[in-house]
Amino acid sequence: MKWKSGQLEALENEWFEKYHPIIHGYLFAQTQNIHLADDLAQETFVKAWENRSVYQEKGQAKAFLFQIATRCLKDFYRKKREVLCDETAWTRLEKVSGEPGPEEMMTVSEEVWQLRRTMAWLSESQRQILTMRYFGQLKFSEIAGVLEMPLNTVLSHAHRGLTLLRERMRDGKMDGIMKEGEK
């Protein structure tokens, strides 16, 4: 596809404005490090720009960007072989997912704390799939494309992850927050 100069600039601005918070939130949820998420998000958009000829106009921009972000993340871990965890950095993810009003602050912070603690029990693939689904708002078919996994495998990981979350949170206030029918 041949892009005109003005179209490219408009596309770049539109994608950045629309998808940067989602991509950044996803990367932050995966790394637990705000600075690393900043760097990886920047790298994602640079690579998207460099590979704009690969993107097809009728393709899904969000899925295209998530695929690049996931590859950047895998490349980083392949190079560094380190897992980072910064408990205080979750505050950025809370902002990406929506800020509660003053009355809800106590309940939400308690629920977020419980969710954070429970997410640590999930496997990496379960955590990644649920993060893409519920924070990145990707469809399961898009997640399958991004992770290069069969759709049924993605659905299975999501189901098992949600089941584990429900079991671990049964006694807390988060019980039933995500229903199984959300596909």
PDB file of C-alpha atoms in Angstrom:
ATOM      1  CA  MET A   1       0.000   0.000   0.000  1.00  0.00           C
ATOM      2  CA  LYS A   2       1.286   3.451  -0.872  1.00  0.00           C
ATOM      3  CA  TRP A   3       0.901   6.000   1.902  1.00  0.00           C
ATOM      4  CA  LYS A   4       0.892   9.740   1.290  1.00  0.00           C
ATOM      5  CA  SER A   5       2.920  11.917   3.645  1.00  0.00           C
ATOM      6  CA  GLY A   6      -0.104  13.560   5.274  1.00  0.00           C
ATOM      7  CA  GLN A   7      -1.796  10.204   5.774  1.00  0.00           C
ATOM      8  CA  LEU A   8       1.261   8.844   7.576  1.00  0.00           C
ATOM      9  CA  GLU A   9       1.465  11.776   9.979  1.00  0.00           C
ATOM     10  CA  ALA A  10      -2.260  11.571  10.722  1.00  0.00           C
ATOM     11  CA  LEU A  11      -2.007   7.818  11.235  1.00  0.00           C
ATOM     12  CA  GLU A  12       0.976   8.179  13.573  1.00  0.00           C
ATOM     13  CA  ASN A  13      -0.767  10.843  15.695  1.00  0.00           C
ATOM     14  CA  GLU A  14      -4.069   8.956  15.782  1.00  0.00           C
ATOM     15  CA  TRP A  15      -2.448   5.691  16.822  1.00  0.00           C
ATOM     16  CA  PHE A  16      -0.299   7.336  19.475  1.00  0.00           C
ATOM     17  CA  GLU A  17      -3.169   9.327  20.994  1.00  0.00           C
ATOM     18  CA  LYS A  18      -5.582   6.409  20.936  1.00  0.00           C
ATOM     19  CA  TYR A  19      -3.369   3.447  21.811  1.00  0.00           C
ATOM     20  CA  HIS A  20      -0.388   4.719  23.815  1.00  0.00           C
ATOM     21  CA  PRO A  21      -2.168   4.557  27.207  1.00  0.00           C
ATOM     22  CA  ILE A  22      -3.399   1.019  26.487  1.00  0.00           C
ATOM     23  CA  ILE A  23      -0.043  -0.245  25.198  1.00  0.00           C
ATOM     24  CA  HIS A  24       1.803   1.438  28.064  1.00  0.00           C
ATOM     25  CA  GLY A  25      -0.616  -0.043  30.606  1.00  0.00           C
ATOM     26  CA  TYR A  26      -0.169  -3.507  29.135  1.00  0.00           C
ATOM     27  CA  LEU A  27       3.628  -3.225  29.197  1.00  0.00           C
ATOM     28  CA  PHE A  28       3.555  -1.867  32.719  1.00  0.00           C
ATOM     29  CA  ALA A  29       1.330  -4.719  33.901  1.00  0.00           C
ATOM     30  CA  GLN A  30       3.787  -7.179  32.385  1.00  0.00           C
ATOM     31  CA  THR A  31       7.010  -5.594  33.710  1.00  0.00           C
ATOM     32  CA  GLN A  32       5.905  -3.948  36.969  1.00  0.00           C
ATOM     33  CA  ASN A  33       8.421  -1.199  36.146  1.00  0.00           C
ATOM     34  CA  ILE A  34       7.208   2.222  35.016  1.00  0.00           C
ATOM     35  CA  HIS A  35      10.488   3.253  33.373  1.00  0.00           C
ATOM     36  CA  LEU A  36      10.827   0.006  31.468  1.00  0.00           C
ATOM     37  CA  ALA A  37       7.201   0.295  30.326  1.00  0.00           C
ATOM     38  CA  ASP A  38       7.959   3.836  29.076  1.00  0.00           C
ATOM     39  CA  ASP A  39      10.953   2.585  27.091  1.00  0.00           C
ATOM     40  CA  LEU A  40       9.135  -0.423  25.655  1.00  0.00           C
ATOM     41  CA  ALA A  41       6.085   1.651  24.696  1.00  0.00           C
ATOM     42  CA  GLN A  42       8.342   4.112  22.892  1.00  0.00           C
ATOM     43  CA  GLU A  43      10.117   1.243  21.144  1.00  0.00           C
ATOM     44  CA  THR A  44       6.730  -0.209  20.151  1.00  0.00           C
ATOM     45  CA  PHE A  45       5.635   2.964  18.377  1.00  0.00           C
ATOM     46  CA  VAL A  46       9.035   3.428  16.723  1.00  0.00           C
ATOM     47  CA  LYS A  47       8.869  -0.131  15.382  1.00  0.00           C
ATOM     48  CA  ALA A  48       5.268   0.383  14.275  1.00  0.00           C
ATOM     49  CA  TRP A  49       6.420   3.423  12.315  1.00  0.00           C
ATOM     50  CA  GLU A  50       9.353   1.516  10.821  1.00  0.00           C
ATOM     51  CA  ASN A  51       7.056  -1.366   9.845  1.00  0.00           C
ATOM     52  CA  ARG A  52       4.140   0.725   8.624  1.00  0.00           C
ATOM     53  CA  SER A  53       4.432  -0.864   5.180  1.00  0.00           C
ATOM     54  CA  VAL A  54       3.562  -4.231   6.777  1.00  0.00           C
ATOM     55  CA  TYR A  55       0.364  -2.906   8.315  1.00  0.00           C
ATOM     56  CA  GLN A  56      -2.641  -3.284   6.068  1.00  0.00           C
ATOM     57  CA  GLU A  57      -5.225  -0.554   6.294  1.00  0.00           C
ATOM     58  CA  LYS A  58      -8.049  -3.006   6.909  1.00  0.00           C
ATOM     59  CA  GLY A  59      -6.060  -4.679   9.680  1.00  0.00           C
ATOM     60  CA  GLN A  60      -6.605  -4.025  13.355  1.00  0.00           C
ATOM     61  CA  ALA A  61      -4.252  -1.277  14.531  1.00  0.00           C
ATOM     62  CA  LYS A  62      -4.579  -2.247  18.192  1.00  0.00           C
ATOM     63  CA  ALA A  63      -3.708  -5.891  17.495  1.00  0.00           C
ATOM     64  CA  PHE A  64      -0.789  -4.778  15.282  1.00  0.00           C
ATOM     65  CA  LEU A  65       0.573  -2.600  18.109  1.00  0.00           C
ATOM     66  CA  PHE A  66       0.055  -5.298  20.750  1.00  0.00           C
ATOM     67  CA  GLN A  67       1.946  -7.763  18.581  1.00  0.00           C
ATOM     68  CA  ILE A  68       4.871  -5.352  18.315  1.00  0.00           C
ATOM     69  CA  ALA A  69       4.713  -4.561  22.063  1.00  0.00           C
ATOM     70  CA  THR A  70       4.748  -8.270  22.910  1.00  0.00           C
ATOM     71  CA  ARG A  71       7.753  -8.842  20.666  1.00  0.00           C
ATOM     72  CA  CYS A  72       9.587  -5.883  22.237  1.00  0.00           C
ATOM     73  CA  LEU A  73       8.865  -7.341  25.668  1.00  0.00           C
ATOM     74  CA  LYS A  74      10.075 -10.811  24.648  1.00  0.00           C
ATOM     75  CA  ASP A  75      13.217  -9.311  23.105  1.00  0.00           C
ATOM     76  CA  PHE A  76      13.924  -7.394  26.294  1.00  0.00           C
ATOM     77  CA  TYR A  77      13.604 -10.479  28.491  1.00  0.00           C
ATOM     78  CA  ARG A  78      15.611 -12.553  26.059  1.00  0.00           C
ATOM     79  CA  LYS A  79      18.425  -9.998  26.244  1.00  0.00           C
ATOM     80  CA  LYS A  80      18.271  -9.212  29.946  1.00  0.00           C
ATOM     81  CA  ARG A  81      16.930 -12.445  31.435  1.00  0.00           C
ATOM     82  CA  GLU A  82      15.529 -10.608  34.400  1.00  0.00           C
ATOM     83  CA  VAL A  83      12.098 -10.341  35.923  1.00  0.00           C
ATOM     84  CA  LEU A  84      11.280  -7.032  37.504  1.00  0.00           C
ATOM     85  CA  CYS A  85       8.649  -6.451  40.135  1.00  0.00           C
ATOM     86  CA  ASP A  86       7.899  -3.081  41.674  1.00  0.00           C
ATOM     87  CA  GLU A  87       4.773  -3.159  43.844  1.00  0.00           C
ATOM     88  CA  THR A  88       4.425   0.636  43.957  1.00  0.00           C
ATOM     89  CA  ALA A  89       4.413   0.903  40.171  1.00  0.00           C
ATOM     90  CA  TRP A  90       0.897  -0.559  39.967  1.00  0.00           C
ATOM     91  CA  THR A  91      -0.461   2.947  40.538  1.00  0.00           C
ATOM     92  CA  ARG A  92       0.175   3.724  36.844  1.00  0.00           C
ATOM     93  CA  LEU A  93      -1.927   0.727  35.827  1.00  0.00           C
ATOM     94  CA  GLU A  94      -4.746   1.964  38.042  1.00  0.00           C
ATOM     95  CA  LYS A  95      -4.726   5.276  36.152  1.00  0.00           C
ATOM     96  CA  VAL A  96      -4.821   3.516  32.781  1.00  0.00           C
ATOM     97  CA  SER A  97      -7.750   1.345  33.838  1.00  0.00           C
ATOM     98  CA  GLY A  98      -9.770   4.330  35.147  1.00  0.00           C
ATOM     99  CA  GLU A  99      -9.637   6.414  38.283  1.00  0.00           C
ATOM    100  CA  PRO A 100     -12.342   5.972  40.935  1.00  0.00           C
ATOM    101  CA  GLY A 101     -14.178   8.818  42.622  1.00  0.00           C
ATOM    102  CA  PRO A 102     -13.340   9.861  46.195  1.00  0.00           C
ATOM    103  CA  GLU A 103     -16.102   7.695  47.739  1.00  0.00           C
ATOM    104  CA  GLU A 104     -14.879   4.606  45.904  1.00  0.00           C
ATOM    105  CA  MET A 105     -11.189   5.162  46.681  1.00  0.00           C
ATOM    106  CA  MET A 106     -11.051   2.958  49.782  1.00  0.00           C
ATOM    107  CA  THR A 107     -12.995   0.071  48.245  1.00  0.00           C
ATOM    108  CA  VAL A 108     -11.150   0.234  44.943  1.00  0.00           C
ATOM    109  CA  SER A 109      -7.692   0.431  46.520  1.00  0.00           C
ATOM    110  CA  GLU A 110      -8.518  -2.608  48.648  1.00  0.00           C
ATOM    111  CA  GLU A 111      -9.779  -4.487  45.574  1.00  0.00           C
ATOM    112  CA  VAL A 112      -6.763  -3.467  43.479  1.00  0.00           C
ATOM    113  CA  TRP A 113      -4.415  -4.614  46.241  1.00  0.00           C
ATOM    114  CA  GLN A 114      -6.203  -7.963  46.406  1.00  0.00           C
ATOM    115  CA  LEU A 115      -6.178  -8.316  42.607  1.00  0.00           C
ATOM    116  CA  ARG A 116      -2.441  -7.515  42.456  1.00  0.00           C
ATOM    117  CA  ARG A 117      -1.662 -10.117  45.057  1.00  0.00           C
ATOM    118  CA  THR A 118      -3.821 -12.718  43.354  1.00  0.00           C
ATOM    119  CA  MET A 119      -2.453 -12.056  39.835  1.00  0.00           C
ATOM    120  CA  ALA A 120       0.961 -13.150  41.115  1.00  0.00           C
ATOM    121  CA  TRP A 121      -0.417 -16.706  41.412  1.00  0.00           C
ATOM    122  CA  LEU A 122      -1.190 -16.901  37.697  1.00  0.00           C
ATOM    123  CA  SER A 123       1.187 -18.317  35.121  1.00  0.00           C
ATOM    124  CA  GLU A 124       2.908 -15.820  32.836  1.00  0.00           C
ATOM    125  CA  SER A 125       0.659 -16.734  29.899  1.00  0.00           C
ATOM    126  CA  GLN A 126      -2.522 -16.469  31.993  1.00  0.00           C
ATOM    127  CA  ARG A 127      -1.453 -13.091  33.358  1.00  0.00           C
ATOM    128  CA  GLN A 128      -0.519 -11.860  29.876  1.00  0.00           C
ATOM    129  CA  ILE A 129      -3.797 -13.010  28.295  1.00  0.00           C
ATOM    130  CA  LEU A 130      -5.972 -11.568  31.061  1.00  0.00           C
ATOM    131  CA  THR A 131      -4.040  -8.290  30.965  1.00  0.00           C
ATOM    132  CA  MET A 132      -4.539  -7.992  27.194  1.00  0.00           C
ATOM    133  CA  ARG A 133      -8.210  -8.888  27.532  1.00  0.00           C
ATOM    134  CA  TYR A 134      -9.267  -6.739  30.461  1.00  0.00           C
ATOM    135  CA  PHE A 135      -6.763  -3.856  30.399  1.00  0.00           C
ATOM    136  CA  GLY A 136      -5.978  -3.825  26.681  1.00  0.00           C
ATOM    137  CA  GLN A 137      -9.565  -4.631  25.696  1.00  0.00           C
ATOM    138  CA  LEU A 138      -8.456  -7.026  22.965  1.00  0.00           C
ATOM    139  CA  LYS A 139     -10.752  -9.746  21.662  1.00  0.00           C
ATOM    140  CA  PHE A 140      -9.614 -13.299  22.290  1.00  0.00           C
ATOM    141  CA  SER A 141      -9.076 -13.761  18.546  1.00  0.00           C
ATOM    142  CA  GLU A 142      -6.784 -10.708  18.522  1.00  0.00           C
ATOM    143  CA  ILE A 143      -4.859 -12.042  21.533  1.00  0.00           C
ATOM    144  CA  ALA A 144      -4.399 -15.363  19.727  1.00  0.00           C
ATOM    145  CA  GLY A 145      -2.908 -13.475  16.774  1.00  0.00           C
ATOM    146  CA  VAL A 146      -0.647 -11.339  18.935  1.00  0.00           C
ATOM    147  CA  LEU A 147       0.690 -14.281  20.936  1.00  0.00           C
ATOM    148  CA  GLU A 148       0.709 -16.601  17.931  1.00  0.00           C
ATOM    149  CA  MET A 149      -1.317 -19.197  19.852  1.00  0.00           C
ATOM    150  CA  PRO A 150      -4.368 -21.170  18.780  1.00  0.00           C
ATOM    151  CA  LEU A 151      -7.617 -19.490  19.841  1.00  0.00           C
ATOM    152  CA  ASN A 152      -8.663 -22.486  21.948  1.00  0.00           C
ATOM    153  CA  THR A 153      -5.364 -22.343  23.850  1.00  0.00           C
ATOM    154  CA  VAL A 154      -5.927 -18.648  24.593  1.00  0.00           C
ATOM    155  CA  LEU A 155      -9.488 -19.367  25.738  1.00  0.00           C
ATOM    156  CA  SER A 156      -8.255 -22.230  27.916  1.00  0.00           C
ATOM    157  CA  HIS A 157      -5.558 -20.085  29.571  1.00  0.00           C
ATOM    158  CA  ALA A 158      -8.095 -17.298  30.150  1.00  0.00           C
ATOM    159  CA  HIS A 159     -10.634 -19.706  31.645  1.00  0.00           C
ATOM    160  CA  ARG A 160      -8.065 -21.305  33.948  1.00  0.00           C
ATOM    161  CA  GLY A 161      -6.711 -17.907  34.974  1.00  0.00           C
ATOM    162  CA  LEU A 162     -10.174 -16.545  35.766  1.00  0.00           C
ATOM    163  CA  THR A 163     -11.031 -19.721  37.674  1.00  0.00           C
ATOM    164  CA  LEU A 164      -7.867 -19.385  39.753  1.00  0.00           C
ATOM    165  CA  LEU A 165      -8.573 -15.691  40.390  1.00  0.00           C
ATOM    166  CA  ARG A 166     -12.107 -16.507  41.526  1.00  0.00           C
ATOM    167  CA  GLU A 167     -10.913 -19.299  43.813  1.00  0.00           C
ATOM    168  CA  ARG A 168      -8.231 -17.130  45.412  1.00  0.00           C
ATOM    169  CA  MET A 169     -10.523 -14.136  45.808  1.00  0.00           C
ATOM    170  CA  ARG A 170     -13.680 -15.968  46.876  1.00  0.00           C
ATOM    171  CA  ASP A 171     -13.498 -14.598  50.406  1.00  0.00           C
ATOM    172  CA  GLY A 172     -12.768 -11.045  49.251  1.00  0.00           C
ATOM    173  CA  LYS A 173     -14.832  -8.288  47.706  1.00  0.00           C
ATOM    174  CA  MET A 174     -13.619  -9.076  44.186  1.00  0.00           C
ATOM    175  CA  ASP A 175     -15.637 -12.326  43.946  1.00  0.00           C
ATOM    176  CA  GLY A 176     -17.484 -12.384  40.636  1.00  0.00           C
ATOM    177  CA  ILE A 177     -15.865  -9.290  39.112  1.00  0.00           C
ATOM    178  CA  MET A 178     -15.193 -11.127  35.844  1.00  0.00           C
ATOM    179  CA  LYS A 179     -17.911 -13.428  34.587  1.00  0.00           C
ATOM    180  CA  GLU A 180     -17.070 -16.436  32.441  1.00  0.00           C
ATOM    181  CA  GLY A 181     -19.377 -15.328  29.625  1.00  0.00           C
ATOM    182  CA  GLU A 182     -17.150 -12.323  28.816  1.00  0.00           C
ATOM    183  CA  LYS A 183     -15.713 -13.512  25.515  1.00  0.00           C
TER     184      LYS A 183
END
